[in-house]
């Protein structure tokens, strides 16, 4: 009986080795048929939506942000909602808020002031809020019904601590997370109650926005969405330049230093109001300046429809690197549309604003100046790549940062050398090789808001390597087929990790759970070594040993006495059967002087055994 039990146990372990552990709260979504094992949304999939009508005013003299909003919220869930949870992200700077980033004392405030709250026109009292969650009781909101919320808000914009938003300099400001928004209510966790504490990023519903931005008359505004009242805020000269840029492959100076000196860009009113609209986007941000130049161009992103995306760069001329950013931004949009991920850029414009951070928003980027060209290219393409992940795909950055940062990282790795062939972008590789296998290292699937030391590597290089290794194994064509299946299936929705894994398997027609499990779920580390080099006449064999337990590609450089080299490669598929060694044969009549193991994206905790001198 004991032998039979052991045999049965061994068989069960072998059969289940390729299964992916699924937590109970996620499993229930499959049981309720909101998600399916195929990777597609289930027959009962749903997501809620809000429409925002926002009026916001910013006064640079005092840094006061004030406004009002009306929200129409639609409950598409099967549940009756008895309260709405609002996110007040600006309360990161509130006295008493829990933070994992440093905030200067001068930027602390009493929190976002919320007044005149009305639910369907009836006054509703809201208790004082500490932190970034604000639950508001409502009358029962049945499935399929809508409710209307209106309120006023105000707070003081941070001036000294720029965490994704705040003062850039005297006369330049980036305003994000400025409006109270309804949190995501989804089929996995219900209300998103995870507080915003500074490091982990965001999870928002797809919404429609009408936003009126009022700022002093000598300021210009760049924002998410389309400008709807151009003739009210620009003279004809600038409207014509914008129109020309929207049709041109060349670079158009919309605003140059001469225009700024003349000061006739916008009507000389005490305040002007700029009106923007955006549909089905997860966030809205805007930036303003009274001294920034503006370069623009556009790219044909869809050859079938001839649709173009306008590319804007607004910057301080004191920052020399920014004169080239318009070229890097345009090239990024082009390469994203036609090379990787080879998907037409989904929005009508992307604006890169010269700020004090490295952060993305729908149709907006807040990027600090950097000292060299390579850094400027890598930063620009990384942040613009976020357009696809998380914005087009609606992923939960708060819990699964790897579902957006990992993609931006592989996008940066691949697109940077397309823009400048001298660039070898290995962002994050040193960080991962340093932490891999140590106590601080955690599986990628560990919720991001539960991580500290492992957050950077689990959000950026580790998942990027996972994507890259699968791309290498499948080949470019099949990988893009699988990736496009995932994008087509989940854009405009809220994919979770299992939706991604299952979609990629289905799109490729290949069960890759052995790799997903090892790379994303399991503990361990990558460590390859050259075990031996055998030669019999012209026949040679190199045996590579996997001393760790993470599958990584095998890249070998054979150097001959005449200093010529031979490159040998095996994808991660060579480790699929659980073997610990792989032998790579080749033929040569030349004398071998050295064999080197590894490449730019070869994760390996111990490179000391990666060279064999013969």
JSON list of C-alpha atoms in Angstrom, two decimals, residues 100 199-201 396-404 443-452 454-455 458-459:
[
{"chain": "A", "resi": 100, "resn": "UNK", "atom": "CA", "xyz": [6.79, 54.72, 2.27]},
{"chain": "A", "resi": 199, "resn": "UNK", "atom": "CA", "xyz": [5.92, 53.55, -4.16]},
{"chain": "A", "resi": 200, "resn": "UNK", "atom": "CA", "xyz": [3.30, 51.30, -5.70]},
{"chain": "A", "resi": 201, "resn": "UNK", "atom": "CA", "xyz": [1.25, 52.84, -8.45]},
{"chain": "A", "resi": 396, "resn": "UNK", "atom": "CA", "xyz": [-3.68, 46.61, -11.55]},
{"chain": "A", "resi": 397, "resn": "UNK", "atom": "CA", "xyz": [-0.33, 48.30, -10.97]},
{"chain": "A", "resi": 398, "resn": "UNK", "atom": "CA", "xyz": [-0.88, 48.43, -7.22]},
{"chain": "A", "resi": 399, "resn": "UNK", "atom": "CA", "xyz": [-0.76, 44.65, -6.79]},
{"chain": "A", "resi": 400, "resn": "UNK", "atom": "CA", "xyz": [0.89, 43.48, -10.01]},
{"chain": "A", "resi": 401, "resn": "UNK", "atom": "CA", "xyz": [3.44, 46.13, -10.96]},
{"chain": "A", "resi": 402, "resn": "UNK", "atom": "CA", "xyz": [5.15, 43.60, -13.24]},
{"chain": "A", "resi": 403, "resn": "UNK", "atom": "CA", "xyz": [2.17, 43.64, -15.59]},
{"chain": "A", "resi": 404, "resn": "UNK", "atom": "CA", "xyz": [3.10, 47.18, -16.64]},
{"chain": "A", "resi": 443, "resn": "UNK", "atom": "CA", "xyz": [8.57, 35.42, -6.38]},
{"chain": "A", "resi": 444, "resn": "UNK", "atom": "CA", "xyz": [7.29, 37.91, -8.95]},
{"chain": "A", "resi": 445, "resn": "UNK", "atom": "CA", "xyz": [3.71, 36.91, -8.11]},
{"chain": "A", "resi": 446, "resn": "UNK", "atom": "CA", "xyz": [4.07, 38.30, -4.59]},
{"chain": "A", "resi": 447, "resn": "UNK", "atom": "CA", "xyz": [1.65, 41.27, -4.44]},
{"chain": "A", "resi": 448, "resn": "UNK", "atom": "CA", "xyz": [3.65, 44.43, -5.13]},
{"chain": "A", "resi": 449, "resn": "UNK", "atom": "CA", "xyz": [2.20, 46.28, -2.16]},
{"chain": "A", "resi": 450, "resn": "UNK", "atom": "CA", "xyz": [3.62, 43.52, 0.10]},
{"chain": "A", "resi": 451, "resn": "UNK", "atom": "CA", "xyz": [7.21, 43.99, -1.11]},
{"chain": "A", "resi": 452, "resn": "UNK", "atom": "CA", "xyz": [10.10, 46.22, -0.07]},
{"chain": "A", "resi": 454, "resn": "UNK", "atom": "CA", "xyz": [12.33, 42.96, -3.98]},
{"chain": "A", "resi": 455, "resn": "UNK", "atom": "CA", "xyz": [9.93, 45.53, -5.47]},
{"chain": "A", "resi": 458, "resn": "UNK", "atom": "CA", "xyz": [10.11, 42.03, -9.37]},
{"chain": "A", "resi": 459, "resn": "UNK", "atom": "CA", "xyz": [8.46, 44.97, -11.12]}
]
